[in-house]
Short mmCIF file of C-alpha atoms in Angstrom, two decimals:
data_model
loop_
_atom_site.label_atom_id
_atom_site.label_comp_id
_atom_site.label_asym_id
_atom_site.label_seq_id
_atom_site.Cartn_x
_atom_site.Cartn_y
_atom_site.Cartn_z
CA UNK A 1 85.28 73.76 102.99
CA UNK A 2 88.94 72.94 102.67
CA UNK A 3 90.84 74.04 99.62
CA UNK A 4 91.76 71.06 98.45
CA UNK A 5 87.50 69.27 98.30
CA UNK A 6 86.81 72.79 96.48
CA UNK A 7 89.28 71.23 93.86
CA UNK A 8 87.53 68.26 93.45
CA UNK A 9 84.81 69.87 92.75
CA UNK A 10 85.68 72.77 90.63
CA UNK A 11 86.03 70.56 87.59
CA UNK A 12 81.80 69.93 87.79
CA UNK A 13 81.13 73.84 86.88
CA UNK A 14 81.25 75.19 82.71
CA UNK A 15 82.50 78.75 81.13
CA UNK A 16 80.55 81.37 79.39
CA UNK A 17 78.77 79.39 76.40
CA UNK A 18 80.23 79.10 73.42
CA UNK A 19 83.52 79.42 74.53
CA UNK A 20 85.94 76.36 76.48
CA UNK A 21 84.93 75.15 79.54
CA UNK A 22 87.06 77.30 81.61
CA UNK A 23 86.23 78.74 85.14
CA UNK A 24 85.10 81.96 84.38
CA UNK A 25 83.67 83.28 87.41
CA UNK A 26 86.71 81.88 90.25
CA UNK A 27 89.50 84.92 89.31
CA UNK A 28 86.44 86.92 88.65
CA UNK A 29 84.47 86.27 91.76
CA UNK A 30 88.53 86.30 94.20
CA UNK A 31 88.65 90.07 92.81
CA UNK A 32 84.94 91.25 93.14
CA UNK A 33 84.46 89.33 96.95
CA UNK A 34 87.68 91.15 97.80
CA UNK A 35 86.69 94.06 98.16
CA UNK A 36 84.73 92.35 101.02
CA UNK A 37 88.28 93.00 102.84
CA UNK A 38 88.96 96.19 101.72
CA UNK A 39 89.39 97.71 104.95
CA UNK A 40 87.71 101.84 105.31
CA UNK A 41 85.09 101.01 102.32
CA UNK A 42 82.29 98.55 103.44
CA UNK A 43 80.01 100.91 105.33
CA UNK A 44 76.28 99.68 104.85
CA UNK A 45 74.98 96.71 107.03
CA UNK A 46 76.80 94.32 108.37
CA UNK A 47 75.07 91.85 108.97
CA UNK A 48 74.07 90.98 105.23
CA UNK A 49 77.44 92.72 103.72
CA UNK A 50 79.10 89.70 105.58
CA UNK A 51 76.65 87.01 104.95
CA UNK A 52 76.77 88.34 100.96
CA UNK A 53 80.61 87.94 100.99
CA UNK A 54 81.27 85.16 103.29
CA UNK A 55 78.39 83.55 100.49
CA UNK A 56 80.72 84.37 97.69
CA UNK A 57 83.95 83.27 100.03
CA UNK A 58 82.37 79.19 100.19
CA UNK A 59 82.24 79.39 96.77
CA UNK A 60 85.75 80.73 95.97
CA UNK A 61 86.66 77.52 98.49
CA UNK A 62 87.96 80.06 101.22
CA UNK A 63 88.59 83.41 102.89
CA UNK A 64 89.74 85.73 99.20
CA UNK A 65 92.07 88.17 101.71
CA UNK A 66 95.92 87.17 101.24
CA UNK A 67 96.02 88.65 104.33
CA UNK A 68 93.99 86.74 106.83
CA UNK A 69 94.69 85.01 109.27
CA UNK A 70 93.55 82.28 109.08
CA UNK A 71 94.62 80.99 105.78
CA UNK A 72 98.47 81.79 106.40
CA UNK A 73 98.22 79.49 109.35
CA UNK A 74 96.43 76.57 107.70
CA UNK A 75 98.93 73.44 107.73
CA UNK A 76 96.14 72.28 104.67
CA UNK A 77 96.79 75.00 102.61
CA UNK A 78 100.93 75.55 103.48
CA UNK A 79 100.95 71.88 101.86
CA UNK A 80 98.78 72.52 99.32
CA UNK A 81 100.86 74.98 97.97
CA UNK A 82 103.78 73.18 98.52
CA UNK A 83 102.64 71.21 96.40
CA UNK A 84 101.47 73.66 93.22
CA UNK A 85 105.43 74.38 93.57
CA UNK A 86 106.77 71.36 91.64
CA UNK A 87 103.89 72.45 88.76
CA UNK A 88 106.70 74.89 88.14
CA UNK A 89 107.71 74.53 84.51
CA UNK A 90 104.82 72.62 83.69
CA UNK A 91 101.96 72.84 81.78
CA UNK A 92 99.26 72.17 84.16
CA UNK A 93 95.97 73.99 84.42
CA UNK A 94 95.92 74.29 88.43
CA UNK A 95 98.79 76.42 88.25
CA UNK A 96 96.61 79.14 86.06
CA UNK A 97 94.06 79.12 88.80
CA UNK A 98 96.54 79.71 90.21
CA UNK A 99 97.49 82.99 88.52
CA UNK A 100 93.94 84.08 88.96
CA UNK A 101 94.32 83.99 92.28
CA UNK A 102 97.50 86.15 92.46
CA UNK A 103 95.16 88.97 90.50
CA UNK A 104 92.81 89.53 93.02
CA UNK A 105 95.73 89.30 95.48
CA UNK A 106 97.90 92.01 93.77
CA UNK A 107 94.39 94.22 93.16
CA UNK A 108 93.85 93.66 96.90
CA UNK A 109 97.53 94.25 97.49
CA UNK A 110 97.52 97.98 95.42
CA UNK A 111 94.20 99.34 97.34
CA UNK A 112 95.57 98.57 100.18
CA UNK A 113 98.83 100.21 99.54
CA UNK A 114 96.49 103.38 98.70
CA UNK A 115 95.48 103.77 102.45
CA UNK A 116 97.98 103.31 103.86
CA UNK A 117 99.54 106.16 101.87
CA UNK A 118 96.35 107.95 102.03
CA UNK A 119 96.83 108.28 105.71
CA UNK A 120 100.18 110.06 105.52
CA UNK A 121 99.46 113.12 107.84
CA UNK A 122 99.43 117.38 106.58
CA UNK A 123 102.38 118.10 109.38
CA UNK A 124 101.11 121.72 108.49
CA UNK A 125 97.61 121.22 109.88
CA UNK A 126 99.09 119.67 113.07
CA UNK A 127 97.65 121.41 116.74
CA UNK A 128 99.88 120.68 119.12
CA UNK A 129 97.06 118.61 120.97
CA UNK A 130 97.53 116.03 118.00
CA UNK A 131 101.63 115.43 119.42
CA UNK A 132 104.74 115.83 119.31
CA UNK A 133 106.49 117.29 115.52
CA UNK A 134 108.56 114.64 115.39
CA UNK A 135 106.46 111.52 115.93
CA UNK A 136 104.09 112.95 113.32
CA UNK A 137 106.53 112.80 110.87
CA UNK A 138 107.70 109.45 111.33
CA UNK A 139 104.66 107.66 111.16
CA UNK A 140 104.83 109.95 107.72
CA UNK A 141 108.17 108.22 106.64
CA UNK A 142 105.73 104.72 108.06
CA UNK A 143 103.24 105.46 105.71
CA UNK A 144 105.49 105.93 102.71
CA UNK A 145 107.37 103.68 103.13
CA UNK A 146 105.09 100.41 103.92
CA UNK A 147 102.88 101.76 101.05
CA UNK A 148 105.95 101.94 99.55
CA UNK A 149 106.93 98.37 99.61
CA UNK A 150 103.30 96.83 99.04
CA UNK A 151 102.96 98.27 96.03
CA UNK A 152 106.79 97.01 94.83
CA UNK A 153 104.79 93.65 95.71
CA UNK A 154 102.36 93.76 93.92
CA UNK A 155 104.53 95.23 90.85
CA UNK A 156 106.60 92.07 91.04
CA UNK A 157 103.34 89.63 91.39
CA UNK A 158 102.12 91.06 88.31
CA UNK A 159 105.36 90.41 86.46
CA UNK A 160 105.11 86.49 87.80
CA UNK A 161 101.73 86.42 86.32
CA UNK A 162 103.88 86.38 82.73
CA UNK A 163 100.54 88.54 80.35
CA UNK A 164 101.58 91.57 78.80
CA UNK A 165 97.68 93.06 78.81
CA UNK A 166 97.58 92.15 82.05
CA UNK A 167 99.88 94.31 83.57
CA UNK A 168 99.47 96.60 80.73
CA UNK A 169 95.03 96.86 82.35
CA UNK A 170 97.06 96.87 86.04
CA UNK A 171 99.29 99.99 85.65
CA UNK A 172 96.58 102.11 83.93
CA UNK A 173 94.49 101.66 87.06
CA UNK A 174 97.09 102.71 89.30
CA UNK A 175 97.65 105.26 87.37
CA UNK A 176 94.40 105.82 87.04
CA UNK A 177 94.13 105.98 90.82
CA UNK A 178 97.54 108.82 91.14
CA UNK A 179 95.15 110.44 88.51
CA UNK A 180 92.02 109.75 90.63
CA UNK A 181 93.21 110.71 94.48
CA UNK A 182 95.11 113.46 92.62
CA UNK A 183 92.10 116.24 92.06
CA UNK A 184 89.38 114.47 94.92
CA UNK A 185 92.39 116.19 96.82
CA UNK A 186 92.99 119.56 94.62
CA UNK A 187 88.86 119.11 95.17
CA UNK A 188 88.80 118.42 98.57
CA UNK A 189 86.59 120.94 100.62
CA UNK A 190 87.87 122.67 103.88
CA UNK A 191 86.09 124.42 106.04
CA UNK A 192 88.00 127.40 105.04
CA UNK A 193 87.54 126.35 100.95
CA UNK A 194 84.36 125.13 100.25
CA UNK A 195 83.56 125.93 96.81
CA UNK A 196 84.29 124.01 94.46
CA UNK A 197 82.35 124.18 91.82
CA UNK A 198 81.81 120.54 90.82
CA UNK A 199 78.99 118.97 88.91
CA UNK A 200 78.04 115.30 88.98
CA UNK A 201 79.07 114.53 85.28
CA UNK A 202 82.87 115.61 86.73
CA UNK A 203 82.23 113.72 90.01
CA UNK A 204 81.45 110.92 88.41
CA UNK A 205 84.56 110.48 86.34
CA UNK A 206 87.12 111.18 89.46
CA UNK A 207 85.30 108.81 90.62
CA UNK A 208 85.60 105.90 88.24
CA UNK A 209 89.22 107.12 88.29
CA UNK A 210 89.21 106.80 92.13
CA UNK A 211 87.41 103.75 92.53
CA UNK A 212 86.17 102.66 89.82
CA UNK A 213 88.98 101.78 87.51
CA UNK A 214 90.88 99.24 89.68
CA UNK A 215 88.04 97.51 90.11
CA UNK A 216 86.65 97.32 86.58
CA UNK A 217 90.41 96.51 84.93
CA UNK A 218 91.24 93.59 87.22
CA UNK A 219 87.54 92.03 86.81
CA UNK A 220 88.94 92.66 82.77
CA UNK A 221 92.60 91.09 83.59
CA UNK A 222 91.00 88.17 85.44
CA UNK A 223 89.24 86.84 81.94
CA UNK A 224 92.48 87.77 80.35
CA UNK A 225 94.37 84.82 82.81
CA UNK A 226 91.30 82.55 81.68
CA UNK A 227 91.98 83.50 77.70
CA UNK A 228 88.31 84.46 76.96
CA UNK A 229 87.61 87.05 74.51
CA UNK A 230 87.08 90.90 74.23
CA UNK A 231 83.71 90.98 74.84
CA UNK A 232 83.31 88.50 77.29
CA UNK A 233 86.71 91.07 79.05
CA UNK A 234 83.66 93.54 78.38
CA UNK A 235 81.10 92.89 80.48
CA UNK A 236 83.95 91.62 83.47
CA UNK A 237 84.66 95.36 82.61
CA UNK A 238 81.38 97.40 82.74
CA UNK A 239 80.70 94.46 86.52
CA UNK A 240 83.75 95.92 87.96
CA UNK A 241 82.73 99.70 86.65
CA UNK A 242 78.99 99.83 88.00
CA UNK A 243 79.43 97.88 91.43
CA UNK A 244 82.53 99.87 92.51
CA UNK A 245 80.14 103.71 91.26
CA UNK A 246 77.51 101.87 93.53
CA UNK A 247 79.68 100.69 96.41
CA UNK A 248 80.75 104.59 96.46
CA UNK A 249 77.74 105.89 96.39
CA UNK A 250 76.20 103.67 98.79
CA UNK A 251 79.08 105.06 101.30
CA UNK A 252 78.99 108.13 100.20
CA UNK A 253 74.86 108.77 101.39
CA UNK A 254 75.96 106.91 105.13
CA UNK A 255 75.91 110.01 106.84
CA UNK A 256 72.21 110.76 105.81
CA UNK A 257 70.55 107.54 105.77
CA UNK A 258 71.26 106.35 108.67
CA UNK A 259 68.59 106.31 111.63
CA UNK A 260 71.14 107.22 114.16
CA UNK A 261 74.12 109.60 113.25
CA UNK A 262 76.63 111.40 115.57
CA UNK A 263 75.55 115.87 114.86
CA UNK A 264 79.35 115.63 115.51
CA UNK A 265 79.30 113.51 112.43
CA UNK A 266 81.55 114.88 109.19
CA UNK A 267 81.08 114.20 105.85
CA UNK A 268 82.62 114.78 102.45
CA UNK A 269 81.11 118.16 100.56
CA UNK A 270 81.89 116.24 97.28
CA UNK A 271 80.43 113.38 97.88
CA UNK A 272 77.16 112.30 95.62
CA UNK A 273 74.16 113.22 97.80
CA UNK A 274 76.07 116.96 97.93
CA UNK A 275 76.93 116.62 94.81
CA UNK A 276 73.55 115.87 93.75
CA UNK A 277 71.45 118.98 96.04
CA UNK A 278 73.64 121.40 94.81
CA UNK A 279 73.00 120.84 91.02
CA UNK A 280 69.64 121.08 92.23
CA UNK A 281 69.22 123.88 94.65
CA UNK A 282 71.62 125.83 92.13
CA UNK A 283 75.40 127.43 92.90
CA UNK A 284 74.53 130.60 95.02
CA UNK A 285 71.90 129.36 97.71
CA UNK A 286 73.98 125.92 98.02
CA UNK A 287 77.28 128.92 99.08
CA UNK A 288 73.89 130.98 100.33
CA UNK A 289 73.35 126.92 102.87
CA UNK A 290 76.54 126.59 103.71
CA UNK A 291 77.01 130.45 105.37
CA UNK A 292 74.28 129.41 107.47
CA UNK A 293 75.46 126.71 108.78
CA UNK A 294 78.81 128.55 109.63
CA UNK A 295 78.80 129.16 113.60
CA UNK A 296 81.94 131.16 115.20
CA UNK A 297 84.52 130.30 111.57
CA UNK A 298 83.45 126.18 111.88
CA UNK A 299 81.03 124.90 109.33
CA UNK A 300 77.88 122.71 111.62
CA UNK A 301 78.10 119.79 110.05
CA UNK A 302 74.21 118.21 111.92
CA UNK A 303 72.83 120.87 110.52
CA UNK A 304 73.75 121.18 106.36
CA UNK A 305 73.13 117.65 107.01
CA UNK A 306 69.41 118.54 107.88
CA UNK A 307 68.84 120.93 104.91
CA UNK A 308 70.71 118.19 102.45
CA UNK A 309 67.97 115.51 103.47
CA UNK A 310 65.73 118.05 103.70
CA UNK A 311 66.12 118.19 99.04
CA UNK A 312 66.27 116.37 96.66
CA UNK A 313 69.78 115.09 96.65
CA UNK A 314 69.22 112.41 98.90
CA UNK A 315 66.66 110.92 97.40
CA UNK A 316 68.42 111.53 94.10
CA UNK A 317 71.90 109.43 95.07
CA UNK A 318 69.85 106.91 96.45
CA UNK A 319 68.59 105.73 92.45
CA UNK A 320 71.87 106.82 90.98
CA UNK A 321 73.51 104.30 93.71
CA UNK A 322 70.69 101.89 92.02
CA UNK A 323 71.01 102.85 88.13
CA UNK A 324 75.48 101.60 89.12
CA UNK A 325 73.71 98.23 89.97
CA UNK A 326 71.27 97.90 87.50
CA UNK A 327 74.13 98.11 84.98
CA UNK A 328 76.27 95.78 86.51
CA UNK A 329 73.12 93.18 87.09
CA UNK A 330 72.76 94.28 82.99
CA UNK A 331 76.47 92.92 82.40
CA UNK A 332 75.64 89.56 84.46
CA UNK A 333 73.51 88.11 82.67
CA UNK A 334 75.33 87.56 79.73
CA UNK A 335 76.87 84.66 81.85
CA UNK A 336 75.40 81.09 82.54
CA UNK A 337 73.38 81.21 85.67
CA UNK A 338 75.19 79.86 88.68
CA UNK A 339 75.78 79.84 92.04
CA UNK A 340 78.59 81.54 91.71
CA UNK A 341 76.56 84.25 89.72
CA UNK A 342 74.50 83.86 92.21
CA UNK A 343 76.58 85.40 94.58
CA UNK A 344 78.66 88.90 92.54
CA UNK A 345 74.53 89.70 92.52
CA UNK A 346 73.62 89.50 95.59
CA UNK A 347 76.82 91.66 95.90
CA UNK A 348 75.20 93.87 94.26
CA UNK A 349 71.62 93.65 96.61
CA UNK A 350 73.86 94.08 99.06
CA UNK A 351 74.89 97.55 98.39
CA UNK A 352 72.01 99.03 95.98
CA UNK A 353 69.47 97.70 99.13
CA UNK A 354 68.82 100.70 101.55
CA UNK A 355 65.09 99.83 104.03
#
């Protein structure tokens, strides 16, 4: 569907019951469906995930990722963008919708910047086979500069939205991201240091900071831009929060539920199934299992994976994933039925279906 046809269709959609006729779902769906384009995050069945994201994109009107070359090189989209610029300084409602679209792009910019920064290599752990040290140092500098450039553009875009609360929400989400990544790095398990004791409650707190806060607060900000009240904003926040948590647990589960898994594949010893396995097993027995899986100073992940699969951690993680998915669906019940709400529901189903 072309953007022009989409704009002609938009007026037939209704807003939240009891509130002005606003496109409550449009920025909401923009923000949520942009998750589908986040590199390195989607690990579920590619066909099913791509299908639900594609359906969401059809409702929005065109691919939600601002990095899509198909969009950037579209003559029609470029012409419309030039016409929209003529409206700057007016009170035309189309401008409000374009601010909401920008919010989804800003959210993706921040997330991409984080991924780029995470690509920095620990030079102290390098081996000669990894490549020349100078090249690796140069790569680190490029990663830092590229990530900072994306963050700077995100900040500039936030300022252009001219909404103090939205700026505050996204700034706090960025702070949460930094704090969450710091905790992840400080407790990340290494082969020579695998004794961090992380309970599931701590895991949830850290996961929300590093994976859920940005999406949750972006959804809330979308409702703020659409000028909806605090109750509607909270429901959007709850959807984003629980959707992100379910998404992360699904990602953590992949090494344990894939039919074909390489014996050489590693997994995070602080991922949800492992943390739950440790809680059921007890700390002492968990350490014993790790030591039994070590061979010549290295951890045999294939052996440890089978040990974990034999316990309750994997099934409990699946239950936890579905719990957060159900919470996300409960939040959506506050919004009127529409094809957009159905698309948001299908995104939840895509990350909570394991058969």
